[in-house]
PDB file of C-alpha atoms and ligand atoms in Angstrom:
ATOM      1  CA  UNK A 126     -13.490   6.168  -3.010  1.00 94.00           C
ATOM      2  CA  UNK A 127     -11.493   3.055  -2.224  1.00 96.00           C
ATOM      3  CA  UNK A 128      -7.757   3.009  -2.861  1.00 97.00           C
ATOM      4  CA  UNK A 129      -6.869  -0.669  -2.521  1.00 97.00           C
ATOM      5  CA  UNK A 130      -8.264  -2.656  -5.490  1.00 97.00           C
ATOM      6  CA  UNK A 131      -9.700   0.524  -7.014  1.00 98.00           C
ATOM      7  CA  UNK A 132     -11.703  -0.517 -10.137  1.00 98.00           C
ATOM      8  CA  UNK A 133     -10.386   2.360 -12.264  1.00 98.00           C
ATOM      9  CA  UNK A 134      -6.776   1.599 -11.443  1.00 98.00           C
ATOM     10  CA  UNK A 135      -7.368  -2.126 -12.038  1.00 98.00           C
ATOM     11  CA  UNK A 136      -8.831  -1.202 -15.446  1.00 98.00           C
ATOM     12  CA  UNK A 137      -5.761   0.963 -16.127  1.00 98.00           C
ATOM     13  CA  UNK A 138      -3.460  -1.977 -15.396  1.00 98.00           C
ATOM     14  CA  UNK A 139      -5.531  -4.251 -17.645  1.00 98.00           C
ATOM     15  CA  UNK A 140      -5.014  -1.750 -20.482  1.00 98.00           C
ATOM     16  CA  UNK A 141      -1.249  -1.591 -19.826  1.00 98.00           C
ATOM     17  CA  UNK A 142      -1.083  -5.405 -19.943  1.00 98.00           C
ATOM     18  CA  UNK A 143      -2.891  -5.396 -23.295  1.00 98.00           C
ATOM     19  CA  UNK A 144      -0.330  -2.927 -24.601  1.00 98.00           C
ATOM     20  CA  UNK A 145      -2.749   0.022 -24.603  1.00 98.00           C
ATOM     21  CA  UNK A 146      -0.431   2.446 -22.845  1.00 98.00           C
ATOM     22  CA  UNK A 147      -2.319   5.611 -23.795  1.00 98.00           C
ATOM     23  CA  UNK A 148      -5.592   4.286 -22.366  1.00 98.00           C
ATOM     24  CA  UNK A 149      -3.807   2.961 -19.275  1.00 98.00           C
ATOM     25  CA  UNK A 150      -2.284   6.365 -18.653  1.00 98.00           C
ATOM     26  CA  UNK A 151      -5.624   8.095 -19.191  1.00 98.00           C
ATOM     27  CA  UNK A 152      -7.376   5.860 -16.648  1.00 98.00           C
ATOM     28  CA  UNK A 153      -4.460   6.177 -14.248  1.00 98.00           C
ATOM     29  CA  UNK A 154      -4.653   9.958 -14.376  1.00 98.00           C
ATOM     30  CA  UNK A 155      -8.407   9.776 -13.737  1.00 98.00           C
ATOM     31  CA  UNK A 156      -7.682   7.693 -10.642  1.00 98.00           C
ATOM     32  CA  UNK A 157      -4.972  10.114  -9.493  1.00 98.00           C
ATOM     33  CA  UNK A 158      -7.246  13.081 -10.089  1.00 98.00           C
ATOM     34  CA  UNK A 159     -10.116  11.510  -8.108  1.00 98.00           C
ATOM     35  CA  UNK A 160      -7.631  10.611  -5.360  1.00 98.00           C
ATOM     36  CA  UNK A 161      -6.316  14.204  -5.208  1.00 97.00           C
ATOM     37  CA  UNK A 162      -9.822  15.559  -4.808  1.00 98.00           C
ATOM     38  CA  UNK A 163     -11.159  12.940  -2.368  1.00 97.00           C
ATOM     39  CA  UNK A 164      -8.129  12.938  -0.087  1.00 97.00           C
ATOM     40  CA  UNK A 165      -7.443  16.677  -0.161  1.00 96.00           C
ATOM     41  CA  UNK A 166      -8.279  16.935   3.536  1.00 95.00           C
ATOM     42  CA  UNK A 167      -8.771  13.270   4.525  1.00 96.00           C
ATOM     43  CA  UNK A 168      -6.364  10.717   5.914  1.00 97.00           C
ATOM     44  CA  UNK A 169      -5.328   8.328   3.114  1.00 97.00           C
ATOM     45  CA  UNK A 170      -2.765   6.346   5.108  1.00 98.00           C
ATOM     46  CA  UNK A 171      -3.884   2.920   6.421  1.00 97.00           C
ATOM     47  CA  UNK A 172      -0.903   2.539   8.766  1.00 97.00           C
ATOM     48  CA  UNK A 173      -2.018   2.000  12.391  1.00 96.00           C
ATOM     49  CA  UNK A 174       1.336   2.560  14.024  1.00 96.00           C
ATOM     50  CA  UNK A 175       2.035   5.442  16.368  1.00 96.00           C
ATOM     51  CA  UNK A 176       4.297   7.324  13.988  1.00 96.00           C
ATOM     52  CA  UNK A 177       4.976  11.004  13.485  1.00 97.00           C
ATOM     53  CA  UNK A 178       5.273  10.489   9.716  1.00 98.00           C
ATOM     54  CA  UNK A 179       1.713   9.134   9.393  1.00 97.00           C
ATOM     55  CA  UNK A 180       0.349  10.160   5.987  1.00 97.00           C
ATOM     56  CA  UNK A 181       3.611  11.852   5.007  1.00 98.00           C
ATOM     57  CA  UNK A 182       4.491   9.480   2.136  1.00 98.00           C
ATOM     58  CA  UNK A 183       7.536  11.438   1.016  1.00 98.00           C
ATOM     59  CA  UNK A 184       9.345  11.105   4.329  1.00 98.00           C
ATOM     60  CA  UNK A 185       7.900   7.663   5.144  1.00 98.00           C
ATOM     61  CA  UNK A 186       9.189   6.193   1.861  1.00 98.00           C
ATOM     62  CA  UNK A 187      12.561   7.946   2.256  1.00 98.00           C
ATOM     63  CA  UNK A 188      12.968   6.394   5.714  1.00 98.00           C
ATOM     64  CA  UNK A 189      12.206   2.903   4.393  1.00 98.00           C
ATOM     65  CA  UNK A 190      14.500   3.389   1.393  1.00 98.00           C
ATOM     66  CA  UNK A 191      17.198   4.532   3.771  1.00 98.00           C
ATOM     67  CA  UNK A 192      17.077   1.615   6.216  1.00 98.00           C
ATOM     68  CA  UNK A 193      16.271  -1.027   3.554  1.00 98.00           C
ATOM     69  CA  UNK A 194      14.748  -3.428   6.114  1.00 97.00           C
ATOM     70  CA  UNK A 195      11.124  -3.490   5.057  1.00 96.00           C
ATOM     71  CA  UNK A 196       8.498  -1.563   3.125  1.00 98.00           C
ATOM     72  CA  UNK A 197       6.020   1.125   4.254  1.00 98.00           C
ATOM     73  CA  UNK A 198       3.051  -0.425   6.072  1.00 97.00           C
ATOM     74  CA  UNK A 199       0.570   0.428   3.314  1.00 98.00           C
ATOM     75  CA  UNK A 200       2.499  -1.933   1.007  1.00 98.00           C
ATOM     76  CA  UNK A 201       2.258  -4.939   3.320  1.00 97.00           C
ATOM     77  CA  UNK A 202      -1.022  -6.357   1.933  1.00 97.00           C
ATOM     78  CA  UNK A 203       0.333  -6.294  -1.636  1.00 97.00           C
ATOM     79  CA  UNK A 204       3.508  -8.134  -0.656  1.00 97.00           C
ATOM     80  CA  UNK A 205       1.764 -10.517   1.749  1.00 97.00           C
ATOM     81  CA  UNK A 206      -0.575 -11.550  -1.054  1.00 97.00           C
ATOM     82  CA  UNK A 207       2.445 -12.577  -3.157  1.00 97.00           C
ATOM     83  CA  UNK A 208       4.340 -14.118  -0.225  1.00 97.00           C
ATOM     84  CA  UNK A 209       1.273 -16.207   0.646  1.00 97.00           C
ATOM     85  CA  UNK A 210       1.370 -17.746  -2.827  1.00 98.00           C
ATOM     86  CA  UNK A 211       5.067 -18.571  -2.447  1.00 98.00           C
ATOM     87  CA  UNK A 212       4.455 -19.923   1.052  1.00 98.00           C
ATOM     88  CA  UNK A 213       2.080 -22.512  -0.418  1.00 98.00           C
ATOM     89  CA  UNK A 214       5.169 -24.151  -1.960  1.00 98.00           C
ATOM     90  CA  UNK A 215       6.184 -25.368   1.500  1.00 98.00           C
ATOM     91  CA  UNK A 216       2.619 -25.849   2.785  1.00 98.00           C
ATOM     92  CA  UNK A 217       3.009 -22.688   4.910  1.00 97.00           C
ATOM     93  CA  UNK A 218       5.490 -24.429   7.230  1.00 98.00           C
ATOM     94  CA  UNK A 219       7.408 -21.140   7.397  1.00 97.00           C
ATOM     95  CA  UNK A 220       4.641 -19.968   9.758  1.00 96.00           C
ATOM     96  CA  UNK A 221       6.123 -22.223  12.451  1.00 97.00           C
ATOM     97  CA  UNK A 222       9.517 -20.615  12.090  1.00 97.00           C
ATOM     98  CA  UNK A 223       8.581 -16.959  12.390  1.00 96.00           C
ATOM     99  CA  UNK A 224       7.019 -14.689  14.978  1.00 96.00           C
ATOM    100  CA  UNK A 225       5.444 -11.314  14.285  1.00 93.00           C
ATOM    101  CA  UNK A 226       7.165  -8.526  16.230  1.00 92.00           C
ATOM    102  CA  UNK A 227       5.061  -6.415  18.588  1.00 93.00           C
ATOM    103  CA  UNK A 228       4.102  -3.074  17.098  1.00 93.00           C
ATOM    104  CA  UNK A 229       3.264   0.132  18.916  1.00 94.00           C
ATOM    105  CA  UNK A 230      -0.089   1.260  17.536  1.00 95.00           C
ATOM    106  CA  UNK A 231      -1.983   4.523  17.861  1.00 94.00           C
ATOM    107  CA  UNK A 232      -4.378   4.620  20.831  1.00 93.00           C
ATOM    108  CA  UNK A 233      -7.517   3.947  18.740  1.00 92.00           C
ATOM    109  CA  UNK A 234      -6.070   0.621  17.556  1.00 92.00           C
ATOM    110  CA  UNK A 235      -4.710  -0.682  20.898  1.00 86.00           C
TER     111      UNK A 235
HETATM  112  S1  SF4 B 535       3.902   5.503   2.254  1.00 68.65           S
HETATM  113 FE1  SF4 B 535       3.857   5.625   4.480  1.00 68.65          FE
HETATM  114  S2  SF4 B 535       2.736   7.495   4.901  1.00 68.65           S
HETATM  115 FE2  SF4 B 535       2.296   6.957   2.795  1.00 68.65          FE
HETATM  116  S3  SF4 B 535       0.401   5.752   2.892  1.00 68.65           S
HETATM  117 FE3  SF4 B 535       2.140   4.330   2.960  1.00 68.65          FE
HETATM  118  S4  SF4 B 535       2.518   3.973   5.131  1.00 68.65           S
HETATM  119 FE4  SF4 B 535       1.268   5.816   4.961  1.00 68.65          FE
END
């Protein structure tokens, strides 16, 4: 089961956009139910950082809500997709003005 761009969840959103809330909720619950089963004992967190909260969404999200600086790592691709579109407005010249900070990753990703 894939999480990012999951076809069932995409279908759920399509139903919500059409105004079919009941069908959207039904599909969404199917996704959540499949997720619960599939990731019962598996790692669902795509974050590569060396972090003691890996996979612990409740505490990870609370930490990010508390410091307000940036979002949990799993949310980066969603936001970067949107930021990339905005960045086109200045022909991506922002890229010359920013530098990615060094991150401390888990051993398997170093
Ligand atoms: S919220 Fe945090 S712990 Fe949960 S998947 Fe995202 S990065 Fe991992």
